[in-house]
Coordinates of C-alpha atoms in Angstrom, one line a residue:
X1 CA -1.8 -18.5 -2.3
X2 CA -4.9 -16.6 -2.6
X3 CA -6.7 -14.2 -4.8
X4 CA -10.0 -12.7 -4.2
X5 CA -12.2 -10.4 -7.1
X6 CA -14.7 -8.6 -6.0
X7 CA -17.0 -5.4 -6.5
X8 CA -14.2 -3.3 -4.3
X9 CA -11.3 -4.7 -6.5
X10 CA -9.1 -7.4 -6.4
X11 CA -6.6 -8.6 -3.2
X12 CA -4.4 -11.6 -2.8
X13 CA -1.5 -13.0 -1.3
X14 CA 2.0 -11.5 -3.2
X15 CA 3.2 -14.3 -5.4
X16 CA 2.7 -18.1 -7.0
X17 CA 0.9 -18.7 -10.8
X18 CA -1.3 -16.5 -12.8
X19 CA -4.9 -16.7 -11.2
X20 CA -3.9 -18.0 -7.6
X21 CA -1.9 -15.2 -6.0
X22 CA -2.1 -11.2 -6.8
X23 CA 0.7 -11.3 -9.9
X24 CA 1.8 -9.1 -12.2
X25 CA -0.7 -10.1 -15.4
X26 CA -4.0 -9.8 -12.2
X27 CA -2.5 -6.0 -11.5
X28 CA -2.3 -4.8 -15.0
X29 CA -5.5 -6.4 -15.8
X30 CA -7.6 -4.8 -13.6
X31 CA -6.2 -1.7 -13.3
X32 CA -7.0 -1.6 -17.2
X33 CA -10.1 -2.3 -16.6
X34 CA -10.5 -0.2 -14.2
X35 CA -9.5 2.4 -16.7
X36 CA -11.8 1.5 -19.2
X37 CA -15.2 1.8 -16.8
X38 CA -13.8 5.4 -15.7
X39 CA -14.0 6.5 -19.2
X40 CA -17.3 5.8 -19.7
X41 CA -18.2 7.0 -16.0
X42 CA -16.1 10.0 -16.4
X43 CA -15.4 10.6 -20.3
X44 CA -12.8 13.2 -20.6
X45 CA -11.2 12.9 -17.7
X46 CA -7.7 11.7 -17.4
X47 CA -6.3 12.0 -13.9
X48 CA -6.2 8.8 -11.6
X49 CA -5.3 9.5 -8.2
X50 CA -2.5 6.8 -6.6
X51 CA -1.9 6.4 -3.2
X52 CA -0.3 3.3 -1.0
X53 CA 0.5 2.0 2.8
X54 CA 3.6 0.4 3.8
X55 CA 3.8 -2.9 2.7
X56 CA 6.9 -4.6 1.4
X57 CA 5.0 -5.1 -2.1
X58 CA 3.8 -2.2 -2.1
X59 CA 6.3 -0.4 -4.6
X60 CA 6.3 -2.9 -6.7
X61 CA 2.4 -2.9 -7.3
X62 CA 2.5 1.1 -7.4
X63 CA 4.9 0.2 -10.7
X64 CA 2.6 -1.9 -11.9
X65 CA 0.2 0.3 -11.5
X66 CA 1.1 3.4 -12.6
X67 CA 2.6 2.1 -15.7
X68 CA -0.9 0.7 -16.8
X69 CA -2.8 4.0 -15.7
X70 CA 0.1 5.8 -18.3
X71 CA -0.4 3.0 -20.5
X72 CA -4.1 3.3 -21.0
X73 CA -3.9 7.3 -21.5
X74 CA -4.1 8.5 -17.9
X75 CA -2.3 11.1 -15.7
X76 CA -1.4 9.8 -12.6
X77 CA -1.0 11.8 -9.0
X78 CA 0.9 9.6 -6.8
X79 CA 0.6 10.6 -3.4
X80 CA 2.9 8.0 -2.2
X81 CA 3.2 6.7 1.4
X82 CA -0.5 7.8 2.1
X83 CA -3.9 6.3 4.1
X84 CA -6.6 5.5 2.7
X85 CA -9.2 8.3 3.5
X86 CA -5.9 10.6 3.0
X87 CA -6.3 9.4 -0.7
X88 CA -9.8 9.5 -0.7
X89 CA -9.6 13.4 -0.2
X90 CA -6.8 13.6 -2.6
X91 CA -9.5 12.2 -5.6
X92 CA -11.7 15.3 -5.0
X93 CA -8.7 18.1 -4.5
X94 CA -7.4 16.9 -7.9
X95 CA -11.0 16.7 -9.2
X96 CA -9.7 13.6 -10.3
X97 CA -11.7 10.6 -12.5
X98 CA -11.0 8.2 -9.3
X99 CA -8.3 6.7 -7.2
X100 CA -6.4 3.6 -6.5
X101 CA -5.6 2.1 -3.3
X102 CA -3.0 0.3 -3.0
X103 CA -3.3 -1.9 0.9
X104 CA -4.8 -4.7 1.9
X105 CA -6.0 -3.0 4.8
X106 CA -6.2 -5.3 8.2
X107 CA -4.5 -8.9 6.3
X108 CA -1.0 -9.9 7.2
X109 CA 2.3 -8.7 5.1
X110 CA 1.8 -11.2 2.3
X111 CA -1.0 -9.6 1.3
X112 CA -2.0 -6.9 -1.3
X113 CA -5.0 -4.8 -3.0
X114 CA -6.1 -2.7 -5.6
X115 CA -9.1 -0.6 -3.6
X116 CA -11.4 1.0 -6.3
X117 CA -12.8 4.9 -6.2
X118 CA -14.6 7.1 -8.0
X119 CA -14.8 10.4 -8.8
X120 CA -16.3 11.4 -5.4
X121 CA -13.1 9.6 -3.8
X122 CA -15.9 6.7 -2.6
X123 CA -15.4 2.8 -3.4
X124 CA -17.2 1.9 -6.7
X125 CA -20.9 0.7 -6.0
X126 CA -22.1 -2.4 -7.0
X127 CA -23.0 -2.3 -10.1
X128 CA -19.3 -0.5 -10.9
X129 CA -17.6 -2.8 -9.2
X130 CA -19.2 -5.5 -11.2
X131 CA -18.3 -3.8 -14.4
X132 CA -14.9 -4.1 -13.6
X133 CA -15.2 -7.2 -13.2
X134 CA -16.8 -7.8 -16.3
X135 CA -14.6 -5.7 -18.7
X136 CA -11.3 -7.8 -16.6
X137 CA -12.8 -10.8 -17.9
X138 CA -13.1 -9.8 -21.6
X139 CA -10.3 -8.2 -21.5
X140 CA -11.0 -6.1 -24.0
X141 CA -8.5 -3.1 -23.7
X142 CA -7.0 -0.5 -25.9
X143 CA -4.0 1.3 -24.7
X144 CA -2.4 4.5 -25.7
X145 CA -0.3 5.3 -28.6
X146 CA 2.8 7.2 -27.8
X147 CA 1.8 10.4 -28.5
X148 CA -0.8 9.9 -26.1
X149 CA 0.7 8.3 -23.0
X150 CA 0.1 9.5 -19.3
X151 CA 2.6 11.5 -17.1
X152 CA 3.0 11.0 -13.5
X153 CA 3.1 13.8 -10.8
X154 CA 4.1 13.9 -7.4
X155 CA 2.0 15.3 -4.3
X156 CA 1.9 15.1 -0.6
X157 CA -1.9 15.4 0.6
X158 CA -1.5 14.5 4.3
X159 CA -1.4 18.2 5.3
X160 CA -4.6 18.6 2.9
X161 CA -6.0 16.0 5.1
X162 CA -5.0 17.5 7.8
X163 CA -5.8 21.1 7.3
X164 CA -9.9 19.6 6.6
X165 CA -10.3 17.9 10.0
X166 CA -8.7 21.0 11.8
X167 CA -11.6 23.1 9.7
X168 CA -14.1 20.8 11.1
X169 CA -16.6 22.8 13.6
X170 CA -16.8 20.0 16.7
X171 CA -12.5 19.6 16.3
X172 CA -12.2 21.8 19.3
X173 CA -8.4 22.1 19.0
X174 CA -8.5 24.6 21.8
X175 CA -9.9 22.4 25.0
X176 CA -7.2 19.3 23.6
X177 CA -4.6 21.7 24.2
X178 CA -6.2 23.1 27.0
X179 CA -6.0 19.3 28.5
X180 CA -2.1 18.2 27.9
X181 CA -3.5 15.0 26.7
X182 CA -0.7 11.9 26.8
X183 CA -0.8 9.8 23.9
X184 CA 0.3 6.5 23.3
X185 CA -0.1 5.2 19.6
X186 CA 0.4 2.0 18.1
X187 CA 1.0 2.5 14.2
X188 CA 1.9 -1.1 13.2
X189 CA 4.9 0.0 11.3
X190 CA 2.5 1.3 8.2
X191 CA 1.5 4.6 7.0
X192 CA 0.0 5.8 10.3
X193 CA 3.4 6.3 11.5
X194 CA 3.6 9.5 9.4
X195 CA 0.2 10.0 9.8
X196 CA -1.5 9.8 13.6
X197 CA 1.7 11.9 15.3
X198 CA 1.0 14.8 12.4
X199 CA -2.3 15.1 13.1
X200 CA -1.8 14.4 17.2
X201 CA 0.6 17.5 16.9
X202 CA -1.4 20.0 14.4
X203 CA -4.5 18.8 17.4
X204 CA -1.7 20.6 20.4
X205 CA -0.9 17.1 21.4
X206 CA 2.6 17.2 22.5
X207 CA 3.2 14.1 24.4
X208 CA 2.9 11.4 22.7
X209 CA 4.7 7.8 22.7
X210 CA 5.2 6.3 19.5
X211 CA 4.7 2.5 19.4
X212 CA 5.9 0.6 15.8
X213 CA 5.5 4.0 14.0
X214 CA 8.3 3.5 11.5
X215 CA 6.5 2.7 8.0
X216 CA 8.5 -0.6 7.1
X217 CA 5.6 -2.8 6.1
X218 CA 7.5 -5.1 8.4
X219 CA 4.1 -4.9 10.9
X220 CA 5.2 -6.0 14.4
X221 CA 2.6 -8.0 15.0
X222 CA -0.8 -9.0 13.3
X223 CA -2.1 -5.5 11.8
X224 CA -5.6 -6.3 12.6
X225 CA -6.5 -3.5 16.0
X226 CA -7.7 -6.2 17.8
X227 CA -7.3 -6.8 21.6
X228 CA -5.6 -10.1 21.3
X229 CA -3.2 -8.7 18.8
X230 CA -2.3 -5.1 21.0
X231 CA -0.9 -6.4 24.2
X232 CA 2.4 -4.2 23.5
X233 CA 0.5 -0.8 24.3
X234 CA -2.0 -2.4 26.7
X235 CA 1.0 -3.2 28.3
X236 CA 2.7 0.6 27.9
X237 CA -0.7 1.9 29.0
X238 CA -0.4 0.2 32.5
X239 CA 2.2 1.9 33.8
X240 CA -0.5 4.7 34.1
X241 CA 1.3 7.3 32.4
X242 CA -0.9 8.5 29.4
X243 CA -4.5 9.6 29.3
X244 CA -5.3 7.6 26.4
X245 CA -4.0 5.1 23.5
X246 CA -4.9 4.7 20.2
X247 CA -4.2 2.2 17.6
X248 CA -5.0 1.9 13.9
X249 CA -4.7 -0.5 11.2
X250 CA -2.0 -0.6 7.8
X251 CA -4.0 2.0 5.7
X252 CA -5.8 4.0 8.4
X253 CA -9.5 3.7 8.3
X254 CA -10.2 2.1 12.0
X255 CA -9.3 3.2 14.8
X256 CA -9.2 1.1 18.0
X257 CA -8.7 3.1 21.5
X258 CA -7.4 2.3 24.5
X259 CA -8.6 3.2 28.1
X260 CA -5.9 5.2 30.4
X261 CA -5.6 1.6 32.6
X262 CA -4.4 -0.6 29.7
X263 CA -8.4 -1.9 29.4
X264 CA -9.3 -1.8 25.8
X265 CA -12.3 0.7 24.8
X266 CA -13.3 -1.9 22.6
X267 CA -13.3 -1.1 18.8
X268 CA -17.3 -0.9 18.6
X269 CA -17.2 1.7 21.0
X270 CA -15.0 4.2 18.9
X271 CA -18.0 4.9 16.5
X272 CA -20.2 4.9 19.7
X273 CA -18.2 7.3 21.7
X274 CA -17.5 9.7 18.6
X275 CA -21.5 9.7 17.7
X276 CA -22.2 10.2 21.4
X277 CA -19.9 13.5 20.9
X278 CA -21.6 14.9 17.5
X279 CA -25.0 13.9 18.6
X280 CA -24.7 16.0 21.5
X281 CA -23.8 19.0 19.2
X282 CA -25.8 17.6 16.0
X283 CA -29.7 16.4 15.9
X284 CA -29.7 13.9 13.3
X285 CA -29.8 10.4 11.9
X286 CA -26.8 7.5 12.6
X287 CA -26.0 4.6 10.4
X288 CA -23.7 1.4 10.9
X289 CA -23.5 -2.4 9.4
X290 CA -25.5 -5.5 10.4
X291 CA -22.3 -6.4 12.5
X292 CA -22.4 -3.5 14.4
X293 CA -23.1 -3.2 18.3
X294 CA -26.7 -2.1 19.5
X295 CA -25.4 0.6 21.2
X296 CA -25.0 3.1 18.6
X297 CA -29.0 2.9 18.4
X298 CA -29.0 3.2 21.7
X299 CA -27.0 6.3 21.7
X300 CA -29.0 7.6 18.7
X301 CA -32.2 7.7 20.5
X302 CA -31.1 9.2 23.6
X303 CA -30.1 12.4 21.2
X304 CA -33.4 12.1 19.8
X305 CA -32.5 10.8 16.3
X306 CA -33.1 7.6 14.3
X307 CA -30.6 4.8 13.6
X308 CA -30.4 2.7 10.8
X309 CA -28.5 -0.4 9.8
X310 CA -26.6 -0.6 6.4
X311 CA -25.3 -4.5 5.1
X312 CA -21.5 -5.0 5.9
X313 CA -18.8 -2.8 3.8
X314 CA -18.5 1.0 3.9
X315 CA -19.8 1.0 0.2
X316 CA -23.4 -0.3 1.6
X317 CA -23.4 2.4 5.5
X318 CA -22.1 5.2 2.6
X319 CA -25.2 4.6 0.5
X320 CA -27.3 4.1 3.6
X321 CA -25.7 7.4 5.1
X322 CA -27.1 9.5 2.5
X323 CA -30.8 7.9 2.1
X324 CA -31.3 8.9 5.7
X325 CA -29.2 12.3 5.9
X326 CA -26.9 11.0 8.2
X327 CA -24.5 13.1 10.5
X328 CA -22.4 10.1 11.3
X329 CA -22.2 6.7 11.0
X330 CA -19.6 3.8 10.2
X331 CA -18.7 0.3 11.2
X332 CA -18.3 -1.8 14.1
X333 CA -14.9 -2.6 13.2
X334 CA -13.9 1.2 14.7
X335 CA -14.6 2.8 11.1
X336 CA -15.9 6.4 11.7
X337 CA -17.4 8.2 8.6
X338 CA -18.6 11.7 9.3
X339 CA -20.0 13.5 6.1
X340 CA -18.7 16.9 7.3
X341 CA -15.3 16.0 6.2
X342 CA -16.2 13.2 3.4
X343 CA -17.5 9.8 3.2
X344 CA -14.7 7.3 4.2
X345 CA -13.9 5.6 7.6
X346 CA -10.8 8.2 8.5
X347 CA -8.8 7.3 11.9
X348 CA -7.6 10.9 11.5
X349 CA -11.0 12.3 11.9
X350 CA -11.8 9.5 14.4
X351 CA -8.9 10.6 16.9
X352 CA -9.8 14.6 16.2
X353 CA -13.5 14.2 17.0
X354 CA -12.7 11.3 20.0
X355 CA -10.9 13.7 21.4
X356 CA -12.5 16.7 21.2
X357 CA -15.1 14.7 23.2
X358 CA -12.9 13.7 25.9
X359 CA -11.7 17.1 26.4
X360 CA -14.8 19.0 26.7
X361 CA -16.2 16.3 28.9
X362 CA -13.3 16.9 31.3
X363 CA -13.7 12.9 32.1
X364 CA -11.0 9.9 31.8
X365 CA -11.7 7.4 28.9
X366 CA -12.8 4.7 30.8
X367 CA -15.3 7.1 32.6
X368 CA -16.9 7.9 29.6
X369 CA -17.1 4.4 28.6
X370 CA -19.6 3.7 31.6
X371 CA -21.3 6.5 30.6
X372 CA -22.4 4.2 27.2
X373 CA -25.1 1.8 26.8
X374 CA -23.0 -1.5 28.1
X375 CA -22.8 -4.3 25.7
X376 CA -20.7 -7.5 25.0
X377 CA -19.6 -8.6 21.5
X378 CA -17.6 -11.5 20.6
X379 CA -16.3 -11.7 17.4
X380 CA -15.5 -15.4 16.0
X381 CA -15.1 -17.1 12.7
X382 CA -15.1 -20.1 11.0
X383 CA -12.3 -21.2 8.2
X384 CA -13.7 -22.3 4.9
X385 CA -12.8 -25.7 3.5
X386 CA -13.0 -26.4 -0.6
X387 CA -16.2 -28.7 0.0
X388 CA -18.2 -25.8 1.9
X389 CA -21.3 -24.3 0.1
X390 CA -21.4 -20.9 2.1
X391 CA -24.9 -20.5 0.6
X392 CA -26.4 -23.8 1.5
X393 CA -25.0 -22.9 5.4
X394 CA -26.9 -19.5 5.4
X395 CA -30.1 -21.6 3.8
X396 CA -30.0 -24.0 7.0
X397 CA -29.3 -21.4 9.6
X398 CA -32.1 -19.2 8.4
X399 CA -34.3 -22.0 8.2
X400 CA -33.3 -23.5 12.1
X401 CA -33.9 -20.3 13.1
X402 CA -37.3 -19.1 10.6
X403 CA -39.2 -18.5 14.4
X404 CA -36.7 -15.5 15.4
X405 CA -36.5 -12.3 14.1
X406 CA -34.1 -13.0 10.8
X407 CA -33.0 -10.3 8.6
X408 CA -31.4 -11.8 5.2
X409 CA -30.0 -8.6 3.0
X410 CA -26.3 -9.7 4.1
X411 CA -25.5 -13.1 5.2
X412 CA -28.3 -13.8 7.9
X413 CA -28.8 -11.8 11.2
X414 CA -30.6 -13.6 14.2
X415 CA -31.9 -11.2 16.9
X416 CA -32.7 -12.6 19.9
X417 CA -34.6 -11.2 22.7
X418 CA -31.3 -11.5 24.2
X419 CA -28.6 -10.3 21.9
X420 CA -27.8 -11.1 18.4
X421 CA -25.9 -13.1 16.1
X422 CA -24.8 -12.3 12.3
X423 CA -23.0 -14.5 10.5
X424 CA -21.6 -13.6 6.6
X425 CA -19.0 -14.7 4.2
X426 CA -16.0 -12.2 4.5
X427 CA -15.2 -10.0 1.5
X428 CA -11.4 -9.8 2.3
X429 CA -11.2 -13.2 3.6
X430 CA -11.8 -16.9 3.1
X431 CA -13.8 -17.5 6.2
X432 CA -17.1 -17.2 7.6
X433 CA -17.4 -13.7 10.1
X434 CA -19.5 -15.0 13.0
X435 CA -20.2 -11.9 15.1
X436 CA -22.7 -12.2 18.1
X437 CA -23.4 -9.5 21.0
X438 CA -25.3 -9.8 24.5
X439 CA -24.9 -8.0 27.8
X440 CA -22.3 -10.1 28.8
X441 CA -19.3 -11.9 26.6
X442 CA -20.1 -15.2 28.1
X443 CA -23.8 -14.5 27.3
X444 CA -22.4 -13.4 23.8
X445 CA -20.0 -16.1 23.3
X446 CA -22.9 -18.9 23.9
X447 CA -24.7 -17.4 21.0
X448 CA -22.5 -17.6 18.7
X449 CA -21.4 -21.1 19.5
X450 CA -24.8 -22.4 19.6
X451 CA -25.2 -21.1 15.5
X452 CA -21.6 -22.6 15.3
X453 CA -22.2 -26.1 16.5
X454 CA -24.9 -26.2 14.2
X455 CA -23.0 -24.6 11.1
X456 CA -19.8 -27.4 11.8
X457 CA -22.0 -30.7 12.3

């Protein structure tokens, strides 16, 4: 069992005693105290936002939930069966306090989250997050008397959602209906099943191939978008029937793409491609995470802009995003944030903007991927044990490597002349995310095992 607090809420495995797996007593606590910092960040305001992806637990924790928000005072819009930027947008449309989302995101079935907003329908900063944290702790709450309760109400926001990428100036609706585009989508038997066919149809998609699109939380096969995990539409895509596939994770903030041969795009290159499509309408300024692949940069300064790199988690590109004015940016992990429409990773934008792109460039998708700055990136990790001090690892390999280029602001970052390796301690997960990118993936993979041989010794 696991459970795992931290500045963007509080995640766990379903089950087992009080402090070791996400319980009953862990969701009421911090959704309390989550209530408590919104009243001093927004006094006055009594409207909490609600929104969940398909798990099994996932009812159960809404209960949980929503009881405490009614508890503590609060009106509470549940949106239901909803993605994550969908309840993003939802915070602002109700002018809302903040939101709760309820997904562990990429983690297997067993798991589940409380994801943290505020008023902007953003993820808590750092020093909210930490207040959370902190109130949790004390525990230190006062609940409503009964004349004073919360009430809930019930709202669909996916055609909100919906109706604001449509609006957006570079969703040229007009050329992807123009091109009969085939679709194959993978929806991992989550919320994207209601989600990516709506927004494929309200695009003039009309073929389109629905893999594991029924929202059971009974996922079909790991939910991270990950080529070793998608061989079921790499395999549909073969046939060479469809123009393109896409592929998105239990709550729907990455999107992963594949090419019209069954070839994977390769996650990094969804961010890529999609800035490589606003850049060419849009002069301005991109941002992604430490983890992220050089070609974004690349891309950037070929439009004539200026990239800039953020620490890992959309909290940090978000923050980064704004001190440079960004027009787009994101993660690595095919996480597209485009301020025009509002500042989450959103699959739904993702797919509009991806393939507006493809249309007006009257190209396959694995043309246009040769048209990008070509780069490997391996993506490894290493499990932690009880006895491992993550700290004292990240000491020695900044140390081994002091003669490099080393950049320190999240986990440690080697750049080599020849590619790149990053290595951090995961915020979702107990392990050690050892990323590394080259020209080649053999070139990438010897990277990161030479920092791995020396991290295991």
């Amino acid at each position: 069992m696991s459970l795992i607090k931290s500045i963007s809420g509080i995640r766990g495995t379903i089950g087992g005693k009080v402090g070791e797996g996400l319980v009953g007593v862990d969701i009421v606590r911090f959704t309390a105290a989550y209530c408590v910092q919104r009243s001093k960040a927004v006094p006055g305001n009594r409207k909490i936002v609600v929104g969940r992806d398909a798990r099994i637990s996932g009812e159960m924790v809404y209960h949980l939930v929503s009881g405490t928000l009614i508890g503590m005072g609060y009106d509470v819009v549940n949106i239901g069966l909803a993605t994550t930027p969908t309840t993003e947008l939802a915070v602002t449309g109700e002018k809302a306090a903040g939101g709760i989302i309820l997904t562990a995101s990429h983690n297997p079935k067993q798991w589940n989250a409380l994801k943290l907003l505020n008023e902007k329908g953003e993820f808590l900063n750092d020093a909210e997050g930490k207040e959370v944290l902190r109130i949790a702790e004390l525990e230190a709450f006062e609940f409503a008397d009964v004349d004073h309760l919360g009430h809930i109400t019930e709202k669909d926001y996916l055609p909100y959602h919906i109706d604001r990428v449509l609006q957006l100036p570079l969703v040229n609706k007009e050329a992807i209906a123009r091109r009969r585009f085939k679709v194959v989508i993978d929806c991992v038997n989550s919320v994207g099943g209601i989600a990516i066919p709506a927004i494929l149809r309200a695009l003039g998609v009309e073929d389109i191939e629905c893999l594991n699109c029924e929202p059971t939380g009974e996922f079909a096969h790991n939910p991270e978008p990950i080529p070793q995990n998608l061989t079921e539409i790499s395999g549909r895509m073969r046939t060479g029937k469809a123009d393109v596939g896409f592929v998105v994770d239990p709550d729907v903030d990455r999107l992963a793409i594949l090419c019209e041969d069954g070839e994977m795009f390769v996650e990094e290159y969804t961010l890529v491609s999609v800035a490589d499509y606003v850049l060419s309408h849009t002069q301005g300024n991109t941002v992604s995470n430490l983890s992220s692949s050089r070609a974004l940069s690349d891309v950037t300064v070929r439009h004539g802009g200026s990239y800039s790199a953020a620490a890992v988690g959309e909290v940090n590109v978000v923050t980064e995003m704004k001190r440079t004015h960004a027009v787009i940016g994101g993660e690595g992990n095919g996480g597209v944030i485009y301020p025009e429409c509002h500042y989450g990773r959103d699959a739904l934008v993702g797919i509009a903007l991806f393939l507006s792109g493809l249309a007006e460039k009257s190209c396959t998708v694995s043309e246009w991927k040769r048209e990008l700055p070509q780069y490997a990136i391996s993506k490894n990790r290493i499990d932690l044990s009880p006895q491992m001090d993550v700290d004292d690892v990240l000491r020695r390999v900044k140390e081994a490597y002091r003669n490099e280029r080393v950049n320190d602001i999240d986990g440690v970052k080697i750049d080599f002349k020849e590619g790149w390796v990053h290595l951090r301690k995961s915020n979702t997960e107990p392990i050690i995310r050892v990323y590394s990118e080259a020209a080649t993936m053999e070139e990438a993979n010897a990277l990161a095992q030479q920092v791995m041989q020396m991290v295991l010794r």
